Short mmCIF file of C-alpha atoms in Angstrom, two decimals:
data_model
loop_
_atom_site.label_atom_id
_atom_site.label_comp_id
_atom_site.label_asym_id
_atom_site.label_seq_id
_atom_site.Cartn_x
_atom_site.Cartn_y
_atom_site.Cartn_z
CA MET A 101 -44.81 21.51 49.60
CA LEU A 102 -45.44 24.67 47.64
CA ARG A 103 -48.78 24.28 47.75
CA ARG A 104 -51.34 20.60 45.54
CA ARG A 105 -71.62 25.24 36.70
CA THR A 106 -73.90 26.17 35.13
CA ALA A 107 -75.88 24.05 32.68
CA LEU A 108 -75.54 24.88 29.00
CA SER A 109 -78.36 24.87 26.51
CA ALA A 110 -78.21 22.12 23.90
CA THR A 111 -77.01 24.59 21.27
CA ALA A 112 -74.32 26.11 23.50
CA ALA A 113 -73.11 22.69 24.61
CA ALA A 114 -72.71 21.56 21.01
CA ALA A 115 -70.76 24.70 20.17
CA VAL A 116 -68.42 24.12 23.11
CA LEU A 117 -67.74 20.51 22.13
CA LEU A 118 -67.03 21.49 18.53
CA ALA A 119 -64.60 24.14 19.72
CA ALA A 120 -62.72 21.78 22.04
CA PRO A 121 -60.27 20.29 19.47
CA LEU A 122 -59.23 23.79 18.42
CA LEU A 123 -58.22 24.64 21.95
CA THR A 124 -55.32 22.21 22.00
CA SER A 125 -53.15 24.94 20.54
CA CYS A 126 -54.98 28.02 21.81
CA GLY A 127 -52.68 30.31 23.77
CA THR A 128 -49.55 28.26 23.14
CA PRO A 129 -47.03 28.48 20.28
CA HIS A 130 -47.28 24.74 19.53
CA ALA A 131 -50.27 22.65 18.51
CA GLY A 132 -51.18 19.92 20.98
CA ALA A 133 -49.46 21.61 23.91
CA ALA A 134 -50.97 21.77 27.38
CA ALA A 135 -48.06 24.04 28.28
CA VAL A 136 -44.73 25.18 26.91
CA VAL A 137 -41.84 25.61 29.35
CA ASP A 138 -38.61 27.10 28.03
CA GLY A 139 -39.70 26.16 24.52
CA LYS A 140 -40.42 22.52 25.40
CA GLN A 141 -43.91 21.08 25.31
CA ILE A 142 -45.97 19.34 27.91
CA THR A 143 -48.48 17.73 25.59
CA VAL A 144 -52.22 17.49 26.04
CA GLU A 145 -51.80 13.76 25.38
CA THR A 146 -49.45 13.46 28.38
CA VAL A 147 -51.91 15.28 30.63
CA GLN A 148 -54.84 13.17 29.46
CA ALA A 149 -52.88 9.95 30.00
CA LYS A 150 -52.04 10.91 33.57
CA VAL A 151 -55.64 11.91 34.25
CA ALA A 152 -56.85 8.57 32.86
CA ALA A 153 -54.38 6.66 35.04
CA VAL A 154 -55.56 8.47 38.16
CA ARG A 155 -59.23 7.94 37.34
CA ALA A 156 -58.61 4.22 36.72
CA ALA A 157 -56.87 3.90 40.10
CA GLN A 158 -59.60 5.85 41.88
CA GLU A 159 -62.34 3.70 40.37
CA LYS A 160 -60.74 0.59 41.88
CA SER A 161 -60.89 2.11 45.37
CA PRO A 162 -63.76 1.44 47.79
CA GLN A 163 -63.90 5.23 48.17
CA ALA A 164 -64.10 5.79 44.41
CA ALA A 165 -66.95 8.30 44.43
CA GLN A 166 -65.34 10.33 47.20
CA LEU A 167 -61.92 10.34 45.55
CA ILE A 168 -63.30 11.38 42.17
CA GLU A 169 -65.43 14.12 43.68
CA GLY A 170 -62.45 15.42 45.66
CA SER A 171 -60.32 15.71 42.52
CA SER A 172 -62.78 17.36 40.15
CA ASP A 173 -60.03 19.78 39.04
CA LEU A 174 -57.68 16.93 38.17
CA GLN A 175 -56.57 18.10 34.71
CA ARG A 176 -55.55 21.50 36.00
CA ASN A 177 -53.73 19.97 38.97
CA VAL A 178 -51.81 17.61 36.69
CA VAL A 179 -50.70 20.51 34.50
CA HIS A 180 -49.69 22.46 37.59
CA ARG A 181 -47.57 19.59 38.88
CA LEU A 182 -45.87 19.00 35.53
CA VAL A 183 -45.02 22.68 35.09
CA GLN A 184 -43.82 23.07 38.67
CA ASN A 185 -41.61 19.99 38.32
CA ARG A 186 -39.90 21.56 35.31
CA VAL A 187 -39.29 24.77 37.24
CA ILE A 188 -37.66 22.80 40.06
CA GLU A 189 -35.60 20.74 37.60
CA ARG A 190 -34.31 23.91 35.94
CA ALA A 191 -33.45 25.48 39.30
CA ALA A 192 -31.47 22.33 40.11
CA GLU A 193 -29.68 22.40 36.75
CA ASP A 194 -28.74 26.05 37.28
CA VAL A 195 -26.82 25.18 40.46
CA ASP A 196 -25.59 21.80 39.16
CA VAL A 197 -27.30 19.56 41.71
CA SER A 198 -28.90 16.20 40.96
CA VAL A 199 -30.34 13.11 42.65
CA THR A 200 -28.65 9.74 42.37
CA ARG A 201 -30.53 6.47 42.05
CA HIS A 202 -29.25 5.45 45.48
CA GLU A 203 -30.55 8.66 47.06
CA LEU A 204 -33.93 8.12 45.43
CA GLN A 205 -34.14 4.52 46.63
CA GLU A 206 -33.22 5.52 50.17
CA ALA A 207 -35.78 8.30 50.22
CA ARG A 208 -38.46 6.01 48.76
CA GLY A 209 -37.74 3.39 51.42
CA ALA A 210 -37.89 5.95 54.21
CA THR A 211 -41.14 7.39 52.86
CA GLU A 212 -42.75 3.96 52.64
CA GLN A 213 -41.64 3.11 56.17
CA GLN A 214 -43.05 6.34 57.53
CA ALA A 215 -46.37 5.72 55.75
CA GLY A 216 -46.64 2.17 57.05
CA GLY A 217 -45.56 0.30 53.94
CA LYS A 218 -45.69 0.50 50.15
CA ALA A 219 -49.42 -0.15 49.85
CA ALA A 220 -50.20 2.38 52.56
CA LEU A 221 -48.08 5.02 50.84
CA GLU A 222 -49.75 4.41 47.49
CA ALA A 223 -53.22 4.64 49.03
CA GLN A 224 -52.29 7.79 50.93
CA LEU A 225 -50.90 9.57 47.88
CA LEU A 226 -53.87 8.58 45.74
CA GLN A 227 -56.27 9.95 48.35
CA THR A 228 -54.34 13.12 49.24
CA TYR A 229 -52.69 14.12 45.97
CA ALA A 230 -54.48 12.06 43.29
CA MET A 231 -51.11 10.45 42.51
CA VAL A 232 -50.66 6.98 41.04
CA PRO A 233 -47.76 4.63 41.92
CA ALA A 234 -46.02 5.28 38.59
CA ASP A 235 -45.52 8.93 39.57
CA ILE A 236 -44.27 8.44 43.14
CA ASP A 237 -40.55 8.16 42.33
CA GLU A 238 -40.68 11.30 40.20
CA SER A 239 -42.42 13.17 43.00
CA ILE A 240 -39.81 12.06 45.55
CA ARG A 241 -37.01 12.95 43.14
CA THR A 242 -38.44 16.43 42.65
CA ASP A 243 -38.70 16.93 46.41
CA LEU A 244 -35.07 15.89 46.82
CA LEU A 245 -34.00 18.29 44.07
CA MET A 246 -35.86 21.10 45.81
CA GLN A 247 -34.09 20.30 49.08
CA LYS A 248 -30.72 20.36 47.32
CA VAL A 249 -31.50 23.68 45.66
CA ALA A 250 -32.39 25.10 49.07
CA GLY A 251 -29.17 23.69 50.52
CA HIS A 252 -27.11 25.28 47.74
CA TYR A 253 -28.44 28.69 48.75
CA GLY A 254 -28.12 27.96 52.46
CA ALA A 255 -31.89 28.10 52.89
CA ASP A 256 -33.28 26.15 55.83
CA VAL A 257 -36.74 25.15 54.64
CA GLN A 258 -37.76 24.42 58.22
CA THR A 259 -37.83 28.17 58.84
CA PRO A 260 -40.04 30.86 57.29
CA GLU A 261 -36.95 32.72 56.12
CA GLY A 262 -35.56 29.64 54.40
CA GLN A 263 -38.87 28.88 52.74
CA ALA A 264 -39.07 32.47 51.48
CA ALA A 265 -35.53 32.24 50.07
CA LEU A 266 -36.34 29.01 48.22
CA ILE A 267 -39.59 30.39 46.84
CA LYS A 268 -37.75 33.46 45.53
CA VAL A 269 -35.31 31.20 43.67
CA LEU A 270 -38.18 29.23 42.12
CA ARG A 271 -40.05 32.41 41.21
CA ASP A 272 -36.99 33.82 39.47
CA THR A 273 -36.44 30.52 37.66
CA SER A 274 -40.09 30.36 36.61
CA LYS A 275 -40.01 33.86 35.14
CA LYS A 276 -37.06 33.14 32.87
CA LEU A 277 -38.66 29.97 31.48
CA HIS A 278 -41.39 31.92 29.65
CA ILE A 279 -44.11 29.48 30.70
CA ASP A 280 -47.16 29.52 28.44
CA VAL A 281 -50.15 27.40 29.46
CA ASN A 282 -53.12 26.44 27.32
CA PRO A 283 -55.97 28.62 28.70
CA ARG A 284 -58.24 25.60 29.15
CA TYR A 285 -56.06 24.81 32.20
CA GLY A 286 -55.57 28.38 33.41
CA LYS A 287 -52.68 30.84 33.29
CA TRP A 288 -49.32 30.29 34.95
CA ASN A 289 -48.54 32.78 37.71
CA SER A 290 -44.79 32.87 38.42
CA ASP A 291 -45.27 34.86 41.62
CA LYS A 292 -47.57 32.22 43.09
CA LEU A 293 -45.91 29.28 41.29
CA ASP A 294 -49.40 28.14 40.47
CA LEU A 295 -52.11 28.29 37.85
CA ASP A 296 -54.66 31.06 37.97
CA ALA A 297 -58.08 29.77 36.98
CA THR A 298 -59.45 30.92 33.66
CA LYS A 299 -61.99 33.71 33.85
CA ASP A 300 -63.79 32.58 30.68
CA PRO A 301 -66.87 30.44 31.52
CA TRP A 302 -66.83 28.63 28.17
CA LEU A 303 -63.19 27.62 28.63
CA THR A 304 -64.03 26.37 32.11
CA GLU A 305 -66.84 24.29 30.64
CA VAL A 306 -64.56 22.81 27.98
CA SER A 307 -62.03 21.90 30.66
CA ARG A 308 -64.70 20.24 32.77
CA ARG A 309 -66.12 18.27 29.87
CA THR A 310 -62.75 17.03 28.63
CA ALA A 311 -61.60 16.05 32.12
CA GLY A 312 -63.68 12.89 32.06
CA ALA A 313 -64.73 13.58 35.64
#
């Protein structure tokens, strides 16, 4: 809703691979962190597990090659989604809104019906957002939270003015969370609520090599 190379010489490639383990803590105050949001880690292990789950699902698809090629920036997109979810969750906490299990089940049912069934929804989300079934409920929950945050502020997200009001709330929330992202994934931009790509070619190469794509 708010959004979703050059070849190295043998010597340079070896240097990059040796440096990769050290980058798990580069740019963040905690070792092993892909990002730190309000002092709480999103671990590299979590990101890698989600990437592996997506790749496994894509490889089972008849369109495997196309899906994998279309999600070459998967690690970065996973980090973006995890950070953005935390921003939305904090905005919801700040205005004391939440999503009940019943609301989630109703929304999930409606979403599946609109997509043409559970299997159709799962296939659609894998193709469009590189999302596996295990993450669908969390995605729907986050969308519902965002709608409730907008409602709290009287923002109609069907209008440009309402969208702008909601984005301002999320920007302000993002800025107070002191988000620090491991530079292998980029740099968090609170104004855009997105990750800016790293400008360092060697970091880009490390990210590509560790993505498993």
